[in-house]
Short mmCIF file of C-alpha atoms and ligand atoms in Angstrom, two decimals:
data_model
loop_
_atom_site.label_atom_id
_atom_site.label_comp_id
_atom_site.label_asym_id
_atom_site.label_seq_id
_atom_site.Cartn_x
_atom_site.Cartn_y
_atom_site.Cartn_z
CA MET A 1 20.03 -2.92 2.05
CA ILE A 2 19.77 -7.03 1.78
CA ILE A 3 16.34 -7.68 3.32
CA LEU A 4 14.91 -11.16 3.99
CA GLY A 5 11.06 -11.18 3.20
CA ILE A 6 8.53 -13.82 4.64
CA GLU A 7 4.96 -14.10 3.42
CA THR A 8 2.27 -16.49 5.05
CA SER A 9 -1.11 -14.63 4.87
CA CYS A 10 -3.00 -17.15 3.28
CA ASP A 11 -2.14 -20.53 1.29
CA GLU A 12 1.52 -19.43 -0.29
CA THR A 13 4.55 -20.11 2.26
CA SER A 14 7.00 -17.84 0.64
CA ALA A 15 10.58 -16.24 1.46
CA SER A 16 12.96 -14.09 -0.61
CA VAL A 17 16.21 -12.21 -0.27
CA VAL A 18 15.87 -9.01 -1.92
CA LYS A 19 18.49 -6.21 -2.31
CA ASP A 20 17.83 -2.48 -2.08
CA GLY A 21 13.99 -3.39 -2.72
CA LYS A 22 14.42 -3.87 -6.51
CA ILE A 23 16.92 -6.94 -7.21
CA ILE A 24 15.63 -10.52 -6.25
CA LEU A 25 18.47 -12.34 -5.01
CA SER A 26 16.39 -15.58 -4.35
CA HIS A 27 12.52 -16.09 -4.74
CA VAL A 28 10.81 -19.34 -3.04
CA VAL A 29 7.21 -19.79 -3.08
CA ALA A 30 5.39 -23.23 -1.64
CA THR A 31 1.75 -23.40 -2.29
CA SER A 32 -0.99 -25.52 -0.81
CA GLN A 33 -3.30 -24.67 -3.54
CA GLU A 34 -3.55 -28.19 -4.96
CA MET A 35 -5.16 -29.25 -1.67
CA HIS A 36 -7.67 -26.35 -1.49
CA ALA A 37 -8.46 -27.35 -4.92
CA LYS A 38 -9.86 -30.54 -3.76
CA THR A 39 -12.12 -28.75 -1.26
CA GLY A 40 -13.06 -26.32 -3.53
CA GLY A 41 -11.87 -23.28 -1.47
CA ILE A 42 -9.53 -22.65 1.48
CA ILE A 43 -10.00 -24.53 4.97
CA PRO A 44 -8.11 -22.16 7.14
CA GLU A 45 -6.80 -24.78 9.58
CA ASN A 46 -5.41 -26.80 6.69
CA ALA A 47 -3.78 -23.72 5.17
CA ALA A 48 -2.12 -22.98 8.75
CA ARG A 49 -0.89 -26.57 8.91
CA GLU A 50 0.61 -26.54 5.50
CA GLN A 51 2.38 -23.07 6.60
CA VAL A 52 3.94 -24.86 9.48
CA LYS A 53 5.41 -27.96 7.27
CA SER A 54 6.99 -25.44 4.52
CA ILE A 55 8.09 -22.54 6.58
CA ILE A 56 11.61 -23.51 7.65
CA PRO A 57 12.52 -25.49 4.31
CA VAL A 58 11.19 -22.33 2.53
CA ILE A 59 13.44 -19.88 4.34
CA GLU A 60 16.41 -22.21 4.13
CA THR A 61 16.30 -22.45 0.57
CA ALA A 62 15.75 -18.93 -0.02
CA ILE A 63 19.04 -18.14 1.99
CA SER A 64 20.94 -20.69 0.12
CA ASP A 65 19.58 -19.91 -3.29
CA SER A 66 20.77 -16.23 -2.43
CA LEU A 67 24.35 -17.54 -2.37
CA GLN A 68 24.13 -18.50 -5.95
CA THR A 69 23.54 -14.86 -6.93
CA ARG A 70 26.33 -13.47 -5.44
CA SER A 71 29.44 -12.07 -7.12
CA ALA A 72 32.61 -14.06 -7.45
CA PRO A 73 34.49 -12.20 -4.56
CA GLU A 74 31.46 -12.48 -2.33
CA ALA A 75 31.11 -16.14 -3.08
CA ARG A 76 34.67 -16.46 -1.89
CA GLN A 77 34.21 -14.69 1.16
CA ALA A 78 31.13 -17.15 2.06
CA ALA A 79 33.39 -20.08 1.35
CA ASP A 80 36.26 -18.84 3.51
CA TYR A 81 33.71 -17.93 6.07
CA SER A 82 34.31 -20.83 8.44
CA LYS A 83 38.04 -19.92 8.58
CA ASN A 84 37.52 -16.29 9.55
CA LYS A 85 35.07 -17.26 12.20
CA ALA A 86 35.48 -18.93 15.45
CA VAL A 87 35.94 -22.76 14.28
CA ASP A 88 34.78 -24.40 17.62
CA SER A 89 30.94 -23.74 17.03
CA PRO A 90 29.08 -27.01 16.60
CA LEU A 91 26.96 -25.20 13.96
CA ARG A 92 30.07 -24.56 11.46
CA LYS A 93 30.65 -27.92 10.36
CA SER A 94 30.62 -28.05 6.60
CA ASP A 95 31.53 -25.32 3.70
CA SER A 96 27.97 -25.14 2.93
CA GLU A 97 26.71 -24.53 6.32
CA ALA A 98 29.35 -21.53 6.64
CA SER A 99 28.52 -20.13 3.46
CA ARG A 100 24.94 -20.49 4.73
CA LEU A 101 25.99 -18.54 7.82
CA TRP A 102 27.68 -15.96 5.92
CA ALA A 103 24.45 -15.29 3.92
CA VAL A 104 22.58 -14.72 7.03
CA ASP A 105 25.29 -12.55 8.31
CA HIS A 106 24.85 -10.35 5.33
CA ILE A 107 21.12 -9.93 5.98
CA ASP A 108 20.43 -6.50 7.09
CA ALA A 109 16.74 -6.96 8.07
CA ILE A 110 13.84 -9.11 8.22
CA ALA A 111 10.47 -8.27 6.71
CA VAL A 112 7.34 -10.17 7.65
CA THR A 113 3.54 -9.94 6.54
CA ILE A 114 1.59 -9.05 9.65
CA GLY A 115 -1.72 -8.63 7.82
CA PRO A 116 -4.53 -8.82 6.40
CA GLY A 117 -4.73 -12.53 6.15
CA LEU A 118 -5.85 -15.75 7.76
CA ILE A 119 -4.79 -15.69 11.47
CA GLY A 120 -3.46 -19.20 11.52
CA SER A 121 -1.50 -18.73 8.46
CA LEU A 122 -0.07 -15.35 9.48
CA LEU A 123 0.81 -16.42 12.96
CA VAL A 124 3.37 -18.92 11.46
CA GLY A 125 5.45 -16.19 9.36
CA VAL A 126 5.03 -13.50 12.15
CA GLU A 127 6.26 -15.91 15.02
CA THR A 128 9.01 -17.55 12.90
CA ALA A 129 10.22 -14.08 11.86
CA LYS A 130 10.13 -12.69 15.38
CA THR A 131 12.25 -15.81 16.63
CA LEU A 132 14.85 -15.24 13.75
CA SER A 133 15.09 -11.53 14.58
CA TYR A 134 15.94 -12.51 18.23
CA VAL A 135 18.05 -15.32 17.46
CA TRP A 136 20.12 -13.57 14.50
CA LYS A 137 19.84 -10.08 16.10
CA LYS A 138 18.55 -8.68 13.04
CA PRO A 139 15.98 -5.90 12.90
CA ILE A 140 12.51 -6.88 12.07
CA VAL A 141 10.07 -4.63 9.87
CA PRO A 142 6.30 -5.54 9.82
CA VAL A 143 4.49 -5.33 6.69
CA ASN A 144 0.85 -4.59 5.55
CA HIS A 145 0.43 -7.15 2.76
CA LEU A 146 -1.92 -5.10 0.61
CA VAL A 147 0.30 -2.06 0.48
CA ALA A 148 3.43 -4.50 -0.14
CA HIS A 149 1.39 -5.94 -3.31
CA ILE A 150 1.92 -2.41 -4.93
CA TYR A 151 5.79 -2.86 -4.35
CA ALA A 152 5.87 -5.62 -6.73
CA ASN A 153 6.12 -2.74 -9.36
CA PHE A 154 9.62 -1.45 -7.84
CA ILE A 155 11.05 -4.75 -8.56
CA CYS A 156 13.14 -4.77 -11.78
CA GLU A 157 15.64 -7.81 -11.83
CA PHE A 158 15.90 -11.39 -10.73
CA LEU A 159 19.44 -12.20 -10.76
CA LYS A 160 19.34 -15.97 -10.49
CA SER A 161 17.85 -16.00 -14.06
CA ASN A 162 19.56 -13.28 -15.05
CA PHE A 163 15.97 -11.87 -15.79
CA GLN A 164 15.28 -8.01 -16.36
CA PHE A 165 11.86 -7.39 -16.40
CA SER A 166 11.52 -3.69 -16.47
CA LYS A 167 14.06 -1.33 -17.60
CA LYS A 168 11.93 1.84 -17.18
CA GLY A 169 13.48 2.77 -13.72
CA GLU A 170 11.62 3.14 -10.42
CA PRO A 171 8.00 4.25 -10.81
CA LYS A 172 7.53 7.98 -9.96
CA LEU A 173 4.99 9.14 -7.42
CA PRO A 174 2.21 10.19 -6.86
CA ALA A 175 0.63 7.33 -8.34
CA ILE A 176 -2.91 5.78 -8.39
CA ALA A 177 -2.48 2.12 -7.44
CA LEU A 178 -5.41 -0.53 -7.95
CA VAL A 179 -4.84 -3.38 -5.43
CA VAL A 180 -6.79 -6.61 -6.76
CA SER A 181 -6.60 -9.55 -4.51
CA GLY A 182 -8.68 -12.57 -3.31
CA GLY A 183 -9.91 -10.79 -0.36
CA HIS A 184 -9.60 -6.96 -1.39
CA THR A 185 -10.07 -4.49 -4.14
CA ASP A 186 -8.62 -1.03 -3.13
CA LEU A 187 -8.00 1.98 -5.36
CA VAL A 188 -5.53 4.42 -3.56
CA LEU A 189 -3.49 7.34 -4.20
CA LEU A 190 0.18 6.57 -3.07
CA LYS A 191 1.37 10.21 -2.71
CA ASP A 192 4.79 9.25 -1.44
CA HIS A 193 6.22 5.99 0.67
CA GLY A 194 4.20 5.73 3.79
CA ASN A 195 1.87 8.44 2.45
CA ILE A 196 -1.54 6.66 1.00
CA LYS A 197 -4.96 8.07 0.36
CA TRP A 198 -7.67 5.57 0.03
CA ILE A 199 -9.99 6.66 -2.68
CA GLY A 200 -12.42 4.00 -3.22
CA GLY A 201 -12.91 0.02 -2.86
CA THR A 202 -15.39 -2.76 -2.96
CA ARG A 203 -18.57 -2.56 -0.68
CA ASP A 204 -18.81 -6.43 -0.78
CA ASP A 205 -16.79 -9.08 -2.34
CA ALA A 206 -13.38 -8.44 -3.51
CA ALA A 207 -12.66 -8.96 -7.55
CA GLY A 208 -10.54 -11.94 -6.71
CA GLU A 209 -13.31 -13.59 -4.78
CA ALA A 210 -15.94 -12.63 -7.64
CA PHE A 211 -13.74 -14.60 -9.74
CA ASP A 212 -13.43 -17.60 -7.27
CA LYS A 213 -17.04 -17.71 -6.24
CA THR A 214 -18.29 -17.70 -10.03
CA ALA A 215 -15.89 -20.18 -10.99
CA ARG A 216 -17.21 -22.74 -8.42
CA LEU A 217 -20.71 -22.11 -9.93
CA LEU A 218 -19.29 -23.32 -13.27
CA GLY A 219 -17.49 -26.23 -11.81
CA LEU A 220 -14.24 -24.66 -12.52
CA PRO A 221 -11.45 -25.46 -10.27
CA TYR A 222 -9.91 -23.19 -7.33
CA PRO A 223 -8.25 -20.72 -7.56
CA GLY A 224 -11.26 -19.39 -9.71
CA GLY A 225 -9.45 -16.26 -11.31
CA PRO A 226 -6.64 -18.56 -13.60
CA SER A 227 -9.65 -21.12 -14.12
CA ILE A 228 -11.94 -18.62 -15.70
CA ALA A 229 -9.21 -16.79 -17.71
CA GLN A 230 -8.31 -20.28 -19.13
CA ALA A 231 -11.91 -21.20 -20.04
CA ALA A 232 -12.70 -17.79 -21.51
CA SER A 233 -9.35 -17.96 -23.66
CA LEU A 234 -10.67 -21.04 -25.09
CA PHE A 235 -14.18 -19.57 -25.81
CA LYS A 236 -12.40 -16.32 -27.16
CA GLY A 237 -15.77 -14.26 -27.16
CA GLU A 238 -17.62 -16.23 -29.76
CA LYS A 239 -21.50 -16.50 -29.56
CA GLN A 240 -22.27 -14.81 -26.39
CA ILE A 241 -25.40 -16.08 -24.73
CA MET A 242 -25.44 -14.03 -21.60
CA ARG A 243 -24.82 -10.48 -20.68
CA ALA A 244 -23.46 -9.85 -17.03
CA PRO A 245 -24.03 -6.45 -14.94
CA ARG A 246 -21.16 -4.01 -14.87
CA PRO A 247 -22.19 -2.64 -11.33
CA MET A 248 -21.37 0.89 -10.32
CA LEU A 249 -20.00 1.77 -13.52
CA ASP A 250 -21.71 4.92 -13.89
CA LYS A 251 -21.56 6.00 -10.21
CA ASP A 252 -19.66 9.11 -9.61
CA ASN A 253 -17.36 7.53 -6.92
CA PHE A 254 -14.41 4.84 -7.22
CA ASP A 255 -16.39 2.09 -5.31
CA PHE A 256 -16.91 -1.34 -6.66
CA SER A 257 -19.46 -3.87 -5.87
CA PHE A 258 -19.23 -7.48 -7.27
CA SER A 259 -21.57 -9.57 -5.29
CA GLY A 260 -24.43 -9.17 -7.52
CA LEU A 261 -22.42 -10.95 -10.25
CA LYS A 262 -22.57 -14.10 -8.38
CA THR A 263 -26.37 -13.80 -7.76
CA HIS A 264 -26.77 -13.07 -11.68
CA ILE A 265 -24.65 -16.16 -12.60
CA VAL A 266 -26.90 -18.50 -10.33
CA ARG A 267 -30.07 -16.88 -12.15
CA GLU A 268 -28.61 -17.41 -15.43
CA LEU A 269 -27.09 -20.71 -14.96
CA ALA A 270 -30.60 -22.14 -13.82
CA LYS A 271 -31.45 -21.94 -17.32
CA TYR A 272 -29.35 -24.53 -18.55
CA GLN A 273 -29.46 -28.20 -18.28
CA ASN A 274 -25.41 -28.78 -18.91
CA ILE A 275 -23.42 -26.32 -17.26
CA VAL A 276 -20.11 -27.75 -18.85
CA GLU A 277 -21.33 -26.70 -22.24
CA VAL A 278 -21.90 -22.97 -21.33
CA SER A 279 -18.97 -22.54 -18.92
CA GLY A 280 -16.83 -21.01 -21.56
CA ALA A 281 -19.36 -18.48 -22.75
CA PHE A 282 -20.11 -17.68 -18.91
CA ALA A 283 -16.36 -17.58 -18.02
CA TRP A 284 -15.84 -15.11 -20.90
CA GLU A 285 -18.67 -12.64 -19.75
CA ILE A 286 -17.84 -12.86 -16.13
CA GLN A 287 -13.95 -11.78 -16.98
CA GLU A 288 -15.48 -9.11 -19.26
CA ALA A 289 -17.72 -7.82 -16.66
CA ILE A 290 -14.99 -7.55 -13.77
CA THR A 291 -12.41 -6.23 -15.89
CA ASP A 292 -14.46 -3.37 -17.64
CA VAL A 293 -15.44 -2.01 -14.23
CA LEU A 294 -11.90 -2.33 -12.80
CA VAL A 295 -10.32 -0.50 -15.86
CA ALA A 296 -13.09 2.41 -16.20
CA LYS A 297 -13.07 3.18 -12.56
CA THR A 298 -9.08 3.17 -12.36
CA LEU A 299 -8.89 5.37 -15.27
CA LYS A 300 -11.50 7.72 -13.91
CA ALA A 301 -9.10 7.98 -10.91
CA VAL A 302 -6.16 8.76 -13.13
CA GLU A 303 -7.80 11.57 -14.95
CA LYS A 304 -9.09 13.33 -11.59
CA TYR A 305 -5.88 13.13 -9.85
CA LYS A 306 -3.73 13.80 -12.75
CA VAL A 307 -0.94 11.33 -11.74
CA PRO A 308 2.21 10.39 -13.65
CA THR A 309 2.06 6.73 -12.69
CA LEU A 310 -0.69 3.75 -12.55
CA LEU A 311 0.44 0.72 -10.59
CA LEU A 312 -1.71 -2.29 -10.91
CA ALA A 313 -1.15 -5.02 -8.27
CA GLY A 314 -2.43 -8.28 -6.32
CA GLY A 315 -3.38 -11.71 -7.72
CA VAL A 316 -5.90 -10.39 -10.11
CA ALA A 317 -3.25 -8.14 -11.74
CA ALA A 318 -2.08 -11.40 -13.49
CA ASN A 319 -5.05 -11.71 -15.44
CA THR A 320 -3.80 -11.17 -19.35
CA ARG A 321 -7.31 -9.59 -20.17
CA LEU A 322 -7.19 -6.95 -17.36
CA ARG A 323 -3.69 -6.10 -18.49
CA GLU A 324 -4.48 -5.97 -22.04
CA LYS A 325 -7.65 -3.82 -21.54
CA PHE A 326 -5.81 -1.27 -19.41
CA ARG A 327 -3.20 -1.00 -22.17
CA LEU A 328 -5.66 -0.61 -24.98
CA GLU A 329 -7.86 1.95 -22.99
CA ILE A 330 -4.90 4.17 -22.07
CA GLU A 331 -3.66 4.10 -25.80
CA ASN A 332 -7.28 4.75 -27.19
CA CYS A 333 -7.98 7.66 -24.68
CA LYS A 334 -4.30 9.14 -25.53
CA LEU A 335 -3.64 8.93 -21.44
CA GLU A 336 -0.12 10.13 -20.59
CA ILE A 337 0.64 7.74 -18.10
CA ASP A 338 3.36 5.45 -17.12
CA PHE A 339 1.36 2.15 -16.60
CA ARG A 340 3.06 -0.61 -14.59
CA VAL A 341 2.06 -4.12 -13.90
CA PRO A 342 4.53 -6.57 -12.50
CA PRO A 343 5.14 -10.14 -14.06
CA PRO A 344 2.34 -12.33 -13.40
CA TRP A 345 4.34 -14.36 -11.02
CA LEU A 346 5.14 -11.34 -8.75
CA CYS A 347 1.47 -10.39 -8.87
CA THR A 348 0.23 -13.50 -6.84
CA ASP A 349 1.31 -13.77 -3.31
CA ASN A 350 5.30 -14.10 -2.73
CA ALA A 351 7.96 -12.64 -0.28
CA SER A 352 9.83 -10.52 -2.78
CA TYR A 353 7.34 -7.53 -2.48
CA ILE A 354 7.02 -7.88 1.12
CA ALA A 355 11.10 -7.18 1.20
CA ALA A 356 10.76 -4.45 -1.24
CA CYS A 357 7.86 -2.56 0.75
CA ALA A 358 10.10 -2.75 3.84
CA GLU A 359 13.01 -1.41 2.05
CA TYR A 360 10.94 1.66 0.67
CA ASN A 361 8.98 1.83 4.23
CA TYR A 362 11.81 1.13 6.44
CA LYS A 363 10.61 1.19 9.76
CA PRO A 364 11.82 -1.71 12.25
CA VAL A 365 10.16 -2.29 15.64
CA PRO A 366 11.33 -4.27 18.33
CA TRP A 367 10.18 -7.99 17.95
CA LYS A 368 8.09 -8.05 21.01
CA LYS A 369 5.97 -5.48 19.68
CA VAL A 370 5.39 -7.45 16.24
CA SER A 371 2.00 -8.97 15.88
CA ALA A 372 -0.25 -10.58 13.48
CA ASN A 373 -3.42 -8.48 12.64
CA PRO A 374 -5.78 -10.58 10.30
CA SER A 375 -8.07 -7.72 9.72
CA LEU A 376 -5.49 -4.98 8.84
CA THR A 377 -6.55 -2.44 5.98
CA ILE A 378 -4.73 -0.73 3.33
CA MET A 379 -4.92 2.34 5.40
CA ASP A 380 -3.53 0.96 8.64
CA LYS A 381 0.12 1.58 9.56
CA GLN A 382 2.05 -1.47 9.70
CA SER A 383 4.39 -0.39 12.34
CA ALA A 384 2.99 -0.87 15.98
O1 KG4 B 1 -2.79 -11.38 -4.06
P1 KG4 B 1 -3.29 -13.03 -4.21
O2 KG4 B 1 -2.33 -13.94 -4.70
O3 KG4 B 1 -3.87 -13.46 -2.99
C1 KG4 B 1 -4.32 -12.56 -1.83
O4 KG4 B 1 -3.84 -11.77 -1.29
O5 KG4 B 1 -5.66 -12.55 -2.02
O6 KG4 B 1 -4.79 -13.03 -4.90
C2 KG4 B 1 -5.47 -14.23 -5.04
C3 KG4 B 1 -6.65 -14.01 -6.22
C4 KG4 B 1 -7.35 -15.19 -6.29
O7 KG4 B 1 -8.84 -14.84 -6.14
C5 KG4 B 1 -7.20 -15.77 -7.50
O8 KG4 B 1 -8.41 -16.30 -8.38
C6 KG4 B 1 -6.93 -14.26 -8.27
O9 KG4 B 1 -6.06 -13.49 -7.29
N1 KG4 B 1 -6.12 -14.78 -9.47
C7 KG4 B 1 -6.41 -14.17 -10.66
C8 KG4 B 1 -5.48 -14.66 -11.29
N2 KG4 B 1 -4.54 -15.39 -11.04
C9 KG4 B 1 -4.96 -15.34 -9.61
N3 KG4 B 1 -7.71 -13.53 -11.18
C10 KG4 B 1 -7.85 -13.48 -12.37
N4 KG4 B 1 -6.80 -13.80 -13.45
C11 KG4 B 1 -5.68 -14.53 -13.01
N5 KG4 B 1 -4.77 -15.10 -13.96
ZN1 ZN B 2 -2.03 -11.42 -1.73
#
């Protein structure tokens, strides 16, 4: 199937055209992060306003970009489209418009994030998708953003840049999946598509939230994850001056807790006059503390459930140190596991994995029944 994905849950406006849940034909992401960096975090109303501005241009670009990746016969078909169709339509003015209409005609379904996320932002994507579904007469598939993050691991190719990033084939299920994003940290057993068992998660702050909040304390820009990662990589772990807690590491469960880290950093920072001088050392230790707990707990779940596959997903999965630690630990412990993590640009929010998730969990619903749900959890069914 060819699915148009739409994602607007937070501060990214994204649209992608994805074939068979695996091959990206087009991938467009507009972000309002720069604006939020100025205010030190997201102001939901501003994020929603930016979504409104970007949604139509982003979808239009995704559709026209998808044409560039079509085969030569398909491209000819697209170019001839205006001749084949009724020419009296006021919409079919030029060849490029005709080609775009051909691309729209060759979309099998629309997938849209319905939650979780910011209500104002979600509504923009949901209402646009419903309108397009009605006007274009395409089925619409509501998608749970958290479940969808996992499906970035099922995408293997980006046709536009002729970029193949996974030659290992489709990940085998069952799998343990760690979803680490700005608002959520969930460890799940993905038994099969549409069959998920939640085995643990954060009791307070999410891993991404811990990065964002501690970065703010250190005076580093939003989003905090990449800022902390960069400051830590410059510091390289030399001359450590502070030890952060690794909460819940020894607990016999799969839960996490990151809010204590923030309190600890506030206390430790008070000992220093000049935050800039110690920000690298602090950033290093914060990254070590968060990644240590994520790796240890996840690998414990892998051992308990004896699954063949481990899937890492969500914005925090873009973290180089986290990826490296998983690889090292799996090697050191000689775990026989197929460890997958998407390329960093597929970890952070985008519509390609929304379309991929819809392909593997294809449950269209009438457009009138699709509604945004900002507080959806990873266990909630995405269909109404
Ligand atoms: O999945 P995502 O893009 O959006 C949500 O669904 O929340 O995740 C955003 C989170 C932010 O907290 C951001 O700081 C974090 O992912 N993040 C990172 C990195 N890139 C993004 N955290 C650590 N290291 C990174 N390189
Ligand atoms: Zn996300």
